[in-house]
Amino acid sequence: MSVSSALIMRRARRDDVNTIVHLLADDALGSTRERLEDPLPSAYFEAFDAIEKNPDVSFMVAEDAAGAVAGCLQLCILQGLSSQGASRAIIESVRVASHCRSRGIGEQMVQWAIAESRARGCRLVELLTHQSRIDAQRFYARLGFAPTHVGMTMRF
Amino acid sequence: MSVSSALIMRRARRDDVNTIVHLLADDALGSTRERLEDPLPSAYFEAFDAIEKNPDVSFMVAEDAAGAVAGCLQLCILQGLSSQGASRAIIESVRVASHCRSRGIGEQMVQWAIAESRARGCRLVELLTHQSRIDAQRFYARLGFAPTHVGMTMRF
């Protein structure tokens, strides 16, 4: 049995925040954006508490058979008026622990997000992936996403 | 005085929904996605009511000096854990009435959204624009957005 087949997707808990932030930072782009102090900056916990209260945002972790967190993603449901009042889902912060990659964990997580988006009545799932993440773009294309849009950003 | 200088950005009201849906449909891509029936499908009003209750979503209209709606956009604030628990803003459904284009109305609307995103503590503003909307990409680049990401989508 592959490791990935025993994965469980569950909502992140406050005591996962440290692990999640390390996952977010374990990445070429993420390493420049996070602050891995001990203890972590309180902004992470404040953000977690806000997410937990928000019914439209789910921060999920993939837990392996041993109970360890192997990956994470955030799923947001956005209400809108366009496309006949359709809700859309946005997938963000997809990360797989570096020692757990190439086992299909990312695919299971994203398939969970797609299924959840359907179950919640979304008619569209979208995500932004950095232009430099060619492997990620190939991965999402394999799962059925099309590179239909340009993702434009402004950082303050 | 240019028309655009007298624009007011205000929250959309339920009695704007008909006008807004016509704005959304008055567009090469939007025309295939909306249903301009009379009365409009109730899904639009249900979506509007949900948006109105959601403190993280603002559907705005630009009203000209005569009180007519000249454009619209939707601004969503998304909480997240990445980038040190930063909130990000997503701009969507940007439309200017076809008889009001080329007067700087779109720019004023988007500048409002950028300012509002800053005021609400966001560290990032992002948007997806269809690959085919070359003029829109040029417009957003002029306002300071960079085409850093690929926007990948899956429609159900």
Short mmCIF file of N, CA, C and O in Angstrom, two decimals, chain A residues 10-132:
data_model
loop_
_atom_site.label_atom_id
_atom_site.label_comp_id
_atom_site.label_asym_id
_atom_site.label_seq_id
_atom_site.Cartn_x
_atom_site.Cartn_y
_atom_site.Cartn_z
N ARG A 10 -7.74 16.72 7.00
CA ARG A 10 -8.52 17.25 8.13
C ARG A 10 -8.24 18.74 8.29
O ARG A 10 -7.23 19.24 7.81
N ARG A 11 -9.15 19.42 8.97
CA ARG A 11 -8.95 20.84 9.22
C ARG A 11 -7.71 21.03 10.09
O ARG A 11 -7.48 20.26 11.03
N ALA A 12 -6.94 22.04 9.80
CA ALA A 12 -5.77 22.34 10.63
C ALA A 12 -6.23 22.77 12.02
O ALA A 12 -7.30 23.38 12.18
N ARG A 13 -5.43 22.41 13.01
CA ARG A 13 -5.68 22.86 14.39
C ARG A 13 -4.62 23.88 14.75
O ARG A 13 -3.57 23.99 14.11
N ARG A 14 -4.88 24.60 15.83
CA ARG A 14 -3.94 25.65 16.23
C ARG A 14 -2.55 25.05 16.50
O ARG A 14 -1.54 25.69 16.24
N ASP A 15 -2.50 23.81 17.00
CA ASP A 15 -1.18 23.23 17.29
C ASP A 15 -0.49 22.69 16.03
O ASP A 15 0.61 22.15 16.11
N ASP A 16 -1.12 22.86 14.87
CA ASP A 16 -0.46 22.55 13.59
C ASP A 16 0.24 23.79 13.01
O ASP A 16 0.97 23.66 12.02
N VAL A 17 -0.01 24.95 13.56
CA VAL A 17 0.45 26.18 12.90
C VAL A 17 1.97 26.17 12.71
O VAL A 17 2.48 26.53 11.64
N ASN A 18 2.68 25.72 13.71
CA ASN A 18 4.14 25.70 13.59
C ASN A 18 4.58 24.81 12.42
O ASN A 18 5.41 25.21 11.59
N THR A 19 4.00 23.61 12.34
CA THR A 19 4.32 22.69 11.24
C THR A 19 3.95 23.31 9.90
O THR A 19 4.71 23.23 8.92
N ILE A 20 2.78 23.93 9.85
CA ILE A 20 2.32 24.52 8.58
C ILE A 20 3.26 25.63 8.13
O ILE A 20 3.64 25.69 6.95
N VAL A 21 3.67 26.47 9.04
CA VAL A 21 4.55 27.58 8.64
C VAL A 21 5.89 27.03 8.14
O VAL A 21 6.47 27.55 7.17
N HIS A 22 6.37 25.96 8.75
CA HIS A 22 7.59 25.34 8.23
C HIS A 22 7.36 24.75 6.83
O HIS A 22 8.24 24.84 5.97
N LEU A 23 6.19 24.20 6.60
CA LEU A 23 5.87 23.71 5.24
C LEU A 23 5.85 24.88 4.26
O LEU A 23 6.40 24.77 3.15
N LEU A 24 5.22 25.96 4.65
CA LEU A 24 5.13 27.12 3.75
C LEU A 24 6.51 27.66 3.41
O LEU A 24 6.77 28.13 2.30
N ALA A 25 7.41 27.59 4.39
CA ALA A 25 8.76 28.15 4.19
C ALA A 25 9.69 27.19 3.44
O ALA A 25 10.72 27.61 2.93
N ASP A 26 9.30 25.91 3.37
CA ASP A 26 10.16 24.88 2.77
C ASP A 26 9.95 24.88 1.25
O ASP A 26 9.46 23.91 0.67
N ASP A 27 10.32 25.98 0.63
CA ASP A 27 9.95 26.22 -0.75
C ASP A 27 10.75 27.42 -1.24
O ASP A 27 11.00 28.37 -0.49
N ALA A 28 11.15 27.38 -2.52
CA ALA A 28 12.03 28.43 -3.04
C ALA A 28 11.43 29.82 -2.84
O ALA A 28 12.13 30.75 -2.41
N LEU A 29 10.16 29.98 -3.16
CA LEU A 29 9.54 31.30 -3.00
C LEU A 29 9.14 31.56 -1.55
O LEU A 29 9.31 32.65 -1.02
N GLY A 30 8.60 30.51 -0.91
CA GLY A 30 8.09 30.68 0.45
C GLY A 30 9.18 31.03 1.45
O GLY A 30 8.94 31.74 2.43
N SER A 31 10.40 30.55 1.19
CA SER A 31 11.48 30.77 2.16
C SER A 31 11.78 32.25 2.34
O SER A 31 12.29 32.67 3.38
N THR A 32 11.44 33.06 1.33
CA THR A 32 11.72 34.50 1.43
C THR A 32 10.56 35.25 2.09
O THR A 32 10.68 36.43 2.38
N ARG A 33 9.46 34.57 2.29
CA ARG A 33 8.24 35.26 2.73
C ARG A 33 7.87 34.99 4.18
O ARG A 33 7.06 35.71 4.75
N GLU A 34 8.40 33.91 4.75
CA GLU A 34 7.98 33.53 6.11
C GLU A 34 9.06 33.92 7.12
O GLU A 34 10.20 34.17 6.77
N ARG A 35 8.65 33.93 8.39
CA ARG A 35 9.61 34.23 9.47
C ARG A 35 9.57 33.06 10.46
O ARG A 35 8.64 32.93 11.26
N LEU A 36 10.63 32.24 10.39
CA LEU A 36 10.67 31.02 11.21
C LEU A 36 11.34 31.30 12.54
O LEU A 36 12.44 30.80 12.81
N GLU A 37 10.70 32.10 13.37
CA GLU A 37 11.26 32.38 14.70
C GLU A 37 10.65 31.41 15.71
O GLU A 37 9.66 30.75 15.43
N ASP A 38 11.27 31.34 16.88
CA ASP A 38 10.75 30.48 17.94
C ASP A 38 10.59 31.32 19.20
O ASP A 38 11.61 31.72 19.78
N PRO A 39 9.39 31.65 19.66
CA PRO A 39 8.12 31.25 19.04
C PRO A 39 7.85 32.01 17.75
O PRO A 39 8.44 33.06 17.50
N LEU A 40 6.92 31.47 16.98
CA LEU A 40 6.54 32.13 15.72
C LEU A 40 5.93 33.50 15.99
O LEU A 40 5.30 33.70 17.03
N PRO A 41 6.08 34.43 15.05
CA PRO A 41 5.39 35.72 15.19
C PRO A 41 3.89 35.49 15.44
O PRO A 41 3.29 34.60 14.83
N SER A 42 3.32 36.28 16.33
CA SER A 42 1.92 36.06 16.71
C SER A 42 0.96 36.28 15.53
O SER A 42 -0.17 35.79 15.55
N ALA A 43 1.43 36.97 14.50
CA ALA A 43 0.56 37.22 13.34
C ALA A 43 0.04 35.91 12.74
O ALA A 43 -1.08 35.85 12.24
N TYR A 44 0.86 34.86 12.81
CA TYR A 44 0.41 33.57 12.25
C TYR A 44 -0.78 33.03 13.03
O TYR A 44 -1.73 32.49 12.47
N PHE A 45 -0.72 33.16 14.35
CA PHE A 45 -1.80 32.60 15.17
C PHE A 45 -3.06 33.46 15.06
O PHE A 45 -4.18 32.95 15.07
N GLU A 46 -2.85 34.77 14.95
CA GLU A 46 -4.02 35.65 14.76
C GLU A 46 -4.71 35.32 13.43
O GLU A 46 -5.94 35.26 13.35
N ALA A 47 -3.89 35.09 12.40
CA ALA A 47 -4.47 34.73 11.10
C ALA A 47 -5.18 33.39 11.20
O ALA A 47 -6.29 33.22 10.67
N PHE A 48 -4.58 32.45 11.92
CA PHE A 48 -5.22 31.14 12.06
C PHE A 48 -6.58 31.27 12.75
O PHE A 48 -7.57 30.67 12.32
N ASP A 49 -6.62 32.06 13.81
CA ASP A 49 -7.88 32.22 14.54
C ASP A 49 -8.96 32.85 13.65
O ASP A 49 -10.13 32.46 13.71
N ALA A 50 -8.55 33.80 12.82
CA ALA A 50 -9.51 34.44 11.92
C ALA A 50 -10.02 33.43 10.88
O ALA A 50 -11.21 33.39 10.55
N ILE A 51 -9.11 32.61 10.36
CA ILE A 51 -9.49 31.60 9.37
C ILE A 51 -10.46 30.60 9.99
O ILE A 51 -11.46 30.20 9.39
N GLU A 52 -10.19 30.22 11.22
CA GLU A 52 -11.02 29.20 11.87
C GLU A 52 -12.46 29.70 12.04
O GLU A 52 -13.40 28.90 12.03
N LYS A 53 -12.61 31.00 12.22
CA LYS A 53 -13.96 31.56 12.41
C LYS A 53 -14.70 31.78 11.10
O LYS A 53 -15.88 32.10 11.09
N ASN A 54 -13.97 31.69 9.99
CA ASN A 54 -14.56 32.07 8.70
C ASN A 54 -15.07 30.81 7.97
O ASN A 54 -14.29 29.96 7.57
N PRO A 55 -16.39 30.71 7.79
CA PRO A 55 -16.94 29.50 7.17
C PRO A 55 -16.55 29.35 5.70
O PRO A 55 -16.70 28.26 5.14
N ASP A 56 -16.04 30.40 5.08
CA ASP A 56 -15.67 30.32 3.66
C ASP A 56 -14.21 29.94 3.44
O ASP A 56 -13.77 29.85 2.30
N VAL A 57 -13.46 29.80 4.51
CA VAL A 57 -12.04 29.47 4.36
C VAL A 57 -11.73 28.20 5.15
O VAL A 57 -12.07 28.10 6.33
N SER A 58 -11.11 27.24 4.48
CA SER A 58 -10.70 26.00 5.15
C SER A 58 -9.20 25.84 4.99
O SER A 58 -8.71 25.75 3.86
N PHE A 59 -8.49 25.80 6.09
CA PHE A 59 -7.07 25.48 6.01
C PHE A 59 -6.94 24.01 6.39
O PHE A 59 -7.27 23.62 7.51
N MET A 60 -6.48 23.20 5.45
CA MET A 60 -6.48 21.75 5.63
C MET A 60 -5.05 21.22 5.72
O MET A 60 -4.14 21.77 5.11
N VAL A 61 -4.90 20.13 6.44
CA VAL A 61 -3.63 19.41 6.40
C VAL A 61 -3.90 17.97 5.98
O VAL A 61 -4.99 17.42 6.22
N ALA A 62 -2.89 17.38 5.33
CA ALA A 62 -2.93 15.95 4.98
C ALA A 62 -2.09 15.24 6.03
O ALA A 62 -0.91 15.57 6.22
N GLU A 63 -2.73 14.31 6.71
CA GLU A 63 -2.06 13.60 7.80
C GLU A 63 -1.77 12.18 7.31
O GLU A 63 -2.67 11.52 6.78
N ASP A 64 -0.54 11.72 7.50
CA ASP A 64 -0.23 10.36 7.04
C ASP A 64 -0.63 9.34 8.11
O ASP A 64 -1.15 9.67 9.17
N ALA A 65 -0.38 8.06 7.81
CA ALA A 65 -0.86 6.98 8.68
C ALA A 65 -0.24 7.08 10.08
O ALA A 65 -0.84 6.62 11.06
N ALA A 66 0.93 7.69 10.16
CA ALA A 66 1.60 7.82 11.46
C ALA A 66 1.14 9.07 12.22
O ALA A 66 1.64 9.36 13.31
N GLY A 67 0.21 9.82 11.63
CA GLY A 67 -0.30 11.02 12.30
C GLY A 67 0.54 12.26 12.04
O GLY A 67 0.31 13.30 12.65
N ALA A 68 1.51 12.16 11.13
CA ALA A 68 2.35 13.32 10.83
C ALA A 68 1.73 14.13 9.68
O ALA A 68 1.08 13.58 8.79
N VAL A 69 1.93 15.43 9.72
CA VAL A 69 1.41 16.32 8.68
C VAL A 69 2.35 16.26 7.48
O VAL A 69 3.53 16.61 7.58
N ALA A 70 1.82 15.81 6.35
CA ALA A 70 2.64 15.65 5.14
C ALA A 70 2.42 16.76 4.14
O ALA A 70 3.19 16.91 3.19
N GLY A 71 1.38 17.55 4.34
CA GLY A 71 1.11 18.62 3.38
C GLY A 71 -0.04 19.48 3.87
O GLY A 71 -0.68 19.18 4.89
N CYS A 72 -0.26 20.57 3.13
CA CYS A 72 -1.35 21.48 3.51
C CYS A 72 -1.88 22.19 2.28
O CYS A 72 -1.21 22.25 1.24
N LEU A 73 -3.07 22.70 2.41
CA LEU A 73 -3.60 23.63 1.43
C LEU A 73 -4.72 24.44 2.05
O LEU A 73 -5.30 24.05 3.06
N GLN A 74 -4.99 25.58 1.43
CA GLN A 74 -6.08 26.44 1.87
C GLN A 74 -7.11 26.51 0.75
O GLN A 74 -6.76 26.67 -0.42
N LEU A 75 -8.37 26.34 1.12
CA LEU A 75 -9.46 26.43 0.15
C LEU A 75 -10.40 27.55 0.58
O LEU A 75 -10.88 27.57 1.72
N CYS A 76 -10.65 28.47 -0.34
CA CYS A 76 -11.56 29.59 -0.05
C CYS A 76 -12.74 29.50 -1.01
O CYS A 76 -12.54 29.25 -2.21
N ILE A 77 -13.91 29.71 -0.50
CA ILE A 77 -15.11 29.79 -1.34
C ILE A 77 -15.49 31.26 -1.46
O ILE A 77 -15.67 31.94 -0.44
N LEU A 78 -15.56 31.75 -2.68
CA LEU A 78 -15.87 33.16 -2.91
C LEU A 78 -17.22 33.29 -3.58
O LEU A 78 -17.44 32.73 -4.66
N GLN A 79 -18.10 34.03 -2.94
CA GLN A 79 -19.37 34.33 -3.57
C GLN A 79 -19.16 35.39 -4.64
O GLN A 79 -18.28 36.23 -4.50
N GLY A 80 -19.98 35.35 -5.67
CA GLY A 80 -19.86 36.35 -6.71
C GLY A 80 -21.17 36.54 -7.44
O GLY A 80 -22.10 35.75 -7.25
N LEU A 81 -21.27 37.57 -8.26
CA LEU A 81 -22.47 37.78 -9.06
C LEU A 81 -22.29 37.24 -10.48
O LEU A 81 -23.24 36.79 -11.09
N SER A 82 -21.05 37.26 -10.99
CA SER A 82 -20.84 36.86 -12.38
C SER A 82 -21.08 35.37 -12.55
O SER A 82 -21.15 34.62 -11.57
N SER A 83 -21.23 34.94 -13.79
CA SER A 83 -21.56 33.54 -14.11
C SER A 83 -22.81 33.09 -13.36
O SER A 83 -22.82 32.05 -12.69
N GLN A 84 -23.84 33.94 -13.43
CA GLN A 84 -25.15 33.63 -12.83
C GLN A 84 -25.08 33.41 -11.32
O GLN A 84 -25.67 32.49 -10.78
N GLY A 85 -24.31 34.29 -10.69
CA GLY A 85 -24.24 34.24 -9.23
C GLY A 85 -23.46 33.05 -8.72
O GLY A 85 -23.68 32.59 -7.59
N ALA A 86 -22.51 32.56 -9.53
CA ALA A 86 -21.76 31.36 -9.14
C ALA A 86 -20.78 31.65 -8.01
O ALA A 86 -20.18 32.72 -7.94
N SER A 87 -20.64 30.67 -7.14
CA SER A 87 -19.51 30.71 -6.21
C SER A 87 -18.32 30.08 -6.91
O SER A 87 -18.46 29.21 -7.76
N ARG A 88 -17.14 30.55 -6.53
CA ARG A 88 -15.93 29.94 -7.06
C ARG A 88 -15.04 29.56 -5.90
O ARG A 88 -15.16 30.11 -4.80
N ALA A 89 -14.18 28.60 -6.14
CA ALA A 89 -13.24 28.19 -5.10
C ALA A 89 -11.85 28.63 -5.51
O ALA A 89 -11.52 28.64 -6.71
N ILE A 90 -11.05 29.01 -4.53
CA ILE A 90 -9.65 29.35 -4.79
C ILE A 90 -8.78 28.46 -3.93
O ILE A 90 -8.99 28.37 -2.71
N ILE A 91 -7.86 27.79 -4.56
CA ILE A 91 -6.91 26.92 -3.85
C ILE A 91 -5.62 27.70 -3.67
O ILE A 91 -5.11 28.30 -4.61
N GLU A 92 -5.10 27.68 -2.45
CA GLU A 92 -3.86 28.43 -2.15
C GLU A 92 -2.98 27.64 -1.21
O GLU A 92 -3.44 26.71 -0.55
N SER A 93 -1.74 28.09 -1.10
CA SER A 93 -0.81 27.57 -0.08
C SER A 93 -0.68 26.05 -0.13
O SER A 93 -0.70 25.38 0.89
N VAL A 94 -0.59 25.51 -1.34
CA VAL A 94 -0.42 24.06 -1.50
C VAL A 94 1.05 23.71 -1.26
O VAL A 94 1.93 24.23 -1.94
N ARG A 95 1.29 22.88 -0.28
CA ARG A 95 2.66 22.45 0.01
C ARG A 95 2.67 20.99 0.42
O ARG A 95 1.77 20.54 1.16
N VAL A 96 3.70 20.27 -0.02
CA VAL A 96 3.95 18.90 0.46
C VAL A 96 5.33 18.92 1.10
O VAL A 96 6.27 19.52 0.56
N ALA A 97 5.43 18.31 2.27
CA ALA A 97 6.72 18.26 2.98
C ALA A 97 7.79 17.70 2.05
O ALA A 97 7.54 16.75 1.30
N SER A 98 8.99 18.28 2.10
CA SER A 98 9.99 17.91 1.09
C SER A 98 10.33 16.42 1.14
O SER A 98 10.59 15.81 0.10
N HIS A 99 10.26 15.80 2.33
CA HIS A 99 10.60 14.38 2.40
C HIS A 99 9.42 13.48 2.00
O HIS A 99 9.54 12.26 2.03
N CYS A 100 8.31 14.08 1.64
CA CYS A 100 7.11 13.30 1.26
C CYS A 100 6.71 13.51 -0.20
O CYS A 100 5.64 13.07 -0.62
N ARG A 101 7.58 14.19 -0.99
CA ARG A 101 7.16 14.52 -2.34
C ARG A 101 7.21 13.30 -3.27
O ARG A 101 7.80 12.28 -2.93
N SER A 102 6.56 13.43 -4.43
CA SER A 102 6.54 12.38 -5.47
C SER A 102 5.83 11.11 -5.03
O SER A 102 6.14 10.02 -5.51
N ARG A 103 4.88 11.24 -4.09
CA ARG A 103 4.10 10.07 -3.67
C ARG A 103 2.61 10.28 -3.94
O ARG A 103 1.78 9.54 -3.41
N GLY A 104 2.28 11.30 -4.67
CA GLY A 104 0.86 11.53 -4.99
C GLY A 104 0.10 12.27 -3.90
O GLY A 104 -1.13 12.37 -3.96
N ILE A 105 0.82 12.81 -2.92
CA ILE A 105 0.13 13.50 -1.82
C ILE A 105 -0.50 14.80 -2.31
O ILE A 105 -1.65 15.11 -1.99
N GLY A 106 0.24 15.55 -3.11
CA GLY A 106 -0.30 16.80 -3.65
C GLY A 106 -1.55 16.53 -4.47
O GLY A 106 -2.55 17.24 -4.35
N GLU A 107 -1.51 15.47 -5.26
CA GLU A 107 -2.67 15.15 -6.08
C GLU A 107 -3.88 14.81 -5.21
O GLU A 107 -5.00 15.29 -5.46
N GLN A 108 -3.67 14.02 -4.18
CA GLN A 108 -4.80 13.69 -3.29
C GLN A 108 -5.37 14.93 -2.62
O GLN A 108 -6.58 15.07 -2.47
N MET A 109 -4.48 15.84 -2.23
CA MET A 109 -4.96 17.06 -1.58
C MET A 109 -5.79 17.90 -2.54
O MET A 109 -6.87 18.39 -2.20
N VAL A 110 -5.28 18.06 -3.76
CA VAL A 110 -5.99 18.91 -4.73
C VAL A 110 -7.29 18.24 -5.17
O VAL A 110 -8.32 18.90 -5.34
N GLN A 111 -7.27 16.91 -5.29
CA GLN A 111 -8.52 16.21 -5.65
C GLN A 111 -9.55 16.40 -4.52
O GLN A 111 -10.74 16.54 -4.78
N TRP A 112 -9.09 16.40 -3.30
CA TRP A 112 -10.01 16.68 -2.18
C TRP A 112 -10.61 18.08 -2.36
O TRP A 112 -11.83 18.26 -2.21
N ALA A 113 -9.76 19.04 -2.69
CA ALA A 113 -10.23 20.43 -2.82
C ALA A 113 -11.23 20.56 -3.96
O ALA A 113 -12.23 21.28 -3.87
N ILE A 114 -10.99 19.86 -5.06
CA ILE A 114 -11.92 19.90 -6.20
C ILE A 114 -13.27 19.30 -5.78
O ILE A 114 -14.33 19.87 -6.04
N ALA A 115 -13.21 18.16 -5.11
CA ALA A 115 -14.46 17.50 -4.68
C ALA A 115 -15.22 18.37 -3.69
O ALA A 115 -16.45 18.51 -3.76
N GLU A 116 -14.50 18.99 -2.78
CA GLU A 116 -15.14 19.87 -1.79
C GLU A 116 -15.77 21.09 -2.48
O GLU A 116 -16.87 21.51 -2.12
N SER A 117 -15.08 21.62 -3.48
CA SER A 117 -15.60 22.77 -4.22
C SER A 117 -16.91 22.40 -4.93
O SER A 117 -17.88 23.16 -4.91
N ARG A 118 -16.93 21.24 -5.54
CA ARG A 118 -18.17 20.75 -6.17
C ARG A 118 -19.27 20.58 -5.13
O ARG A 118 -20.41 21.00 -5.34
N ALA A 119 -18.91 19.96 -4.01
CA ALA A 119 -19.91 19.67 -2.98
C ALA A 119 -20.50 20.97 -2.43
O ALA A 119 -21.66 21.00 -2.01
N ARG A 120 -19.71 22.03 -2.45
CA ARG A 120 -20.20 23.30 -1.93
C ARG A 120 -20.83 24.16 -3.02
O ARG A 120 -21.11 25.34 -2.82
N GLY A 121 -21.04 23.57 -4.18
CA GLY A 121 -21.82 24.25 -5.22
C GLY A 121 -21.03 25.20 -6.10
O GLY A 121 -21.61 25.98 -6.85
N CYS A 122 -19.70 25.15 -6.02
CA CYS A 122 -18.90 26.03 -6.87
C CYS A 122 -18.98 25.56 -8.32
O CYS A 122 -19.09 24.37 -8.59
N ARG A 123 -18.90 26.51 -9.24
CA ARG A 123 -18.88 26.13 -10.65
C ARG A 123 -17.51 26.35 -11.27
O ARG A 123 -17.30 26.09 -12.45
N LEU A 124 -16.59 26.83 -10.44
CA LEU A 124 -15.26 27.14 -10.95
C LEU A 124 -14.27 26.97 -9.80
O LEU A 124 -14.58 27.34 -8.66
N VAL A 125 -13.13 26.38 -10.10
CA VAL A 125 -12.02 26.35 -9.15
C VAL A 125 -10.87 27.08 -9.81
O VAL A 125 -10.59 26.85 -10.99
N GLU A 126 -10.21 27.96 -9.09
CA GLU A 126 -9.09 28.67 -9.69
C GLU A 126 -7.92 28.75 -8.73
O GLU A 126 -8.08 28.58 -7.51
N LEU A 127 -6.76 28.96 -9.29
CA LEU A 127 -5.56 29.12 -8.47
C LEU A 127 -4.54 29.91 -9.26
O LEU A 127 -4.56 29.95 -10.49
N LEU A 128 -3.68 30.56 -8.52
CA LEU A 128 -2.55 31.27 -9.12
C LEU A 128 -1.30 30.47 -8.82
O LEU A 128 -1.09 30.06 -7.68
N THR A 129 -0.50 30.25 -9.83
CA THR A 129 0.79 29.61 -9.58
C THR A 129 1.86 30.48 -10.23
O THR A 129 1.66 31.01 -11.34
N HIS A 130 2.95 30.68 -9.51
CA HIS A 130 3.97 31.61 -9.98
C HIS A 130 4.49 31.17 -11.35
O HIS A 130 4.63 29.97 -11.61
N GLN A 131 4.76 32.15 -12.19
CA GLN A 131 5.27 31.85 -13.55
C GLN A 131 6.47 30.90 -13.50
O GLN A 131 6.65 30.07 -14.39
N SER A 132 7.27 31.00 -12.44
CA SER A 132 8.48 30.18 -12.37
C SER A 132 8.19 28.73 -11.98
O SER A 132 9.06 27.87 -12.10
#
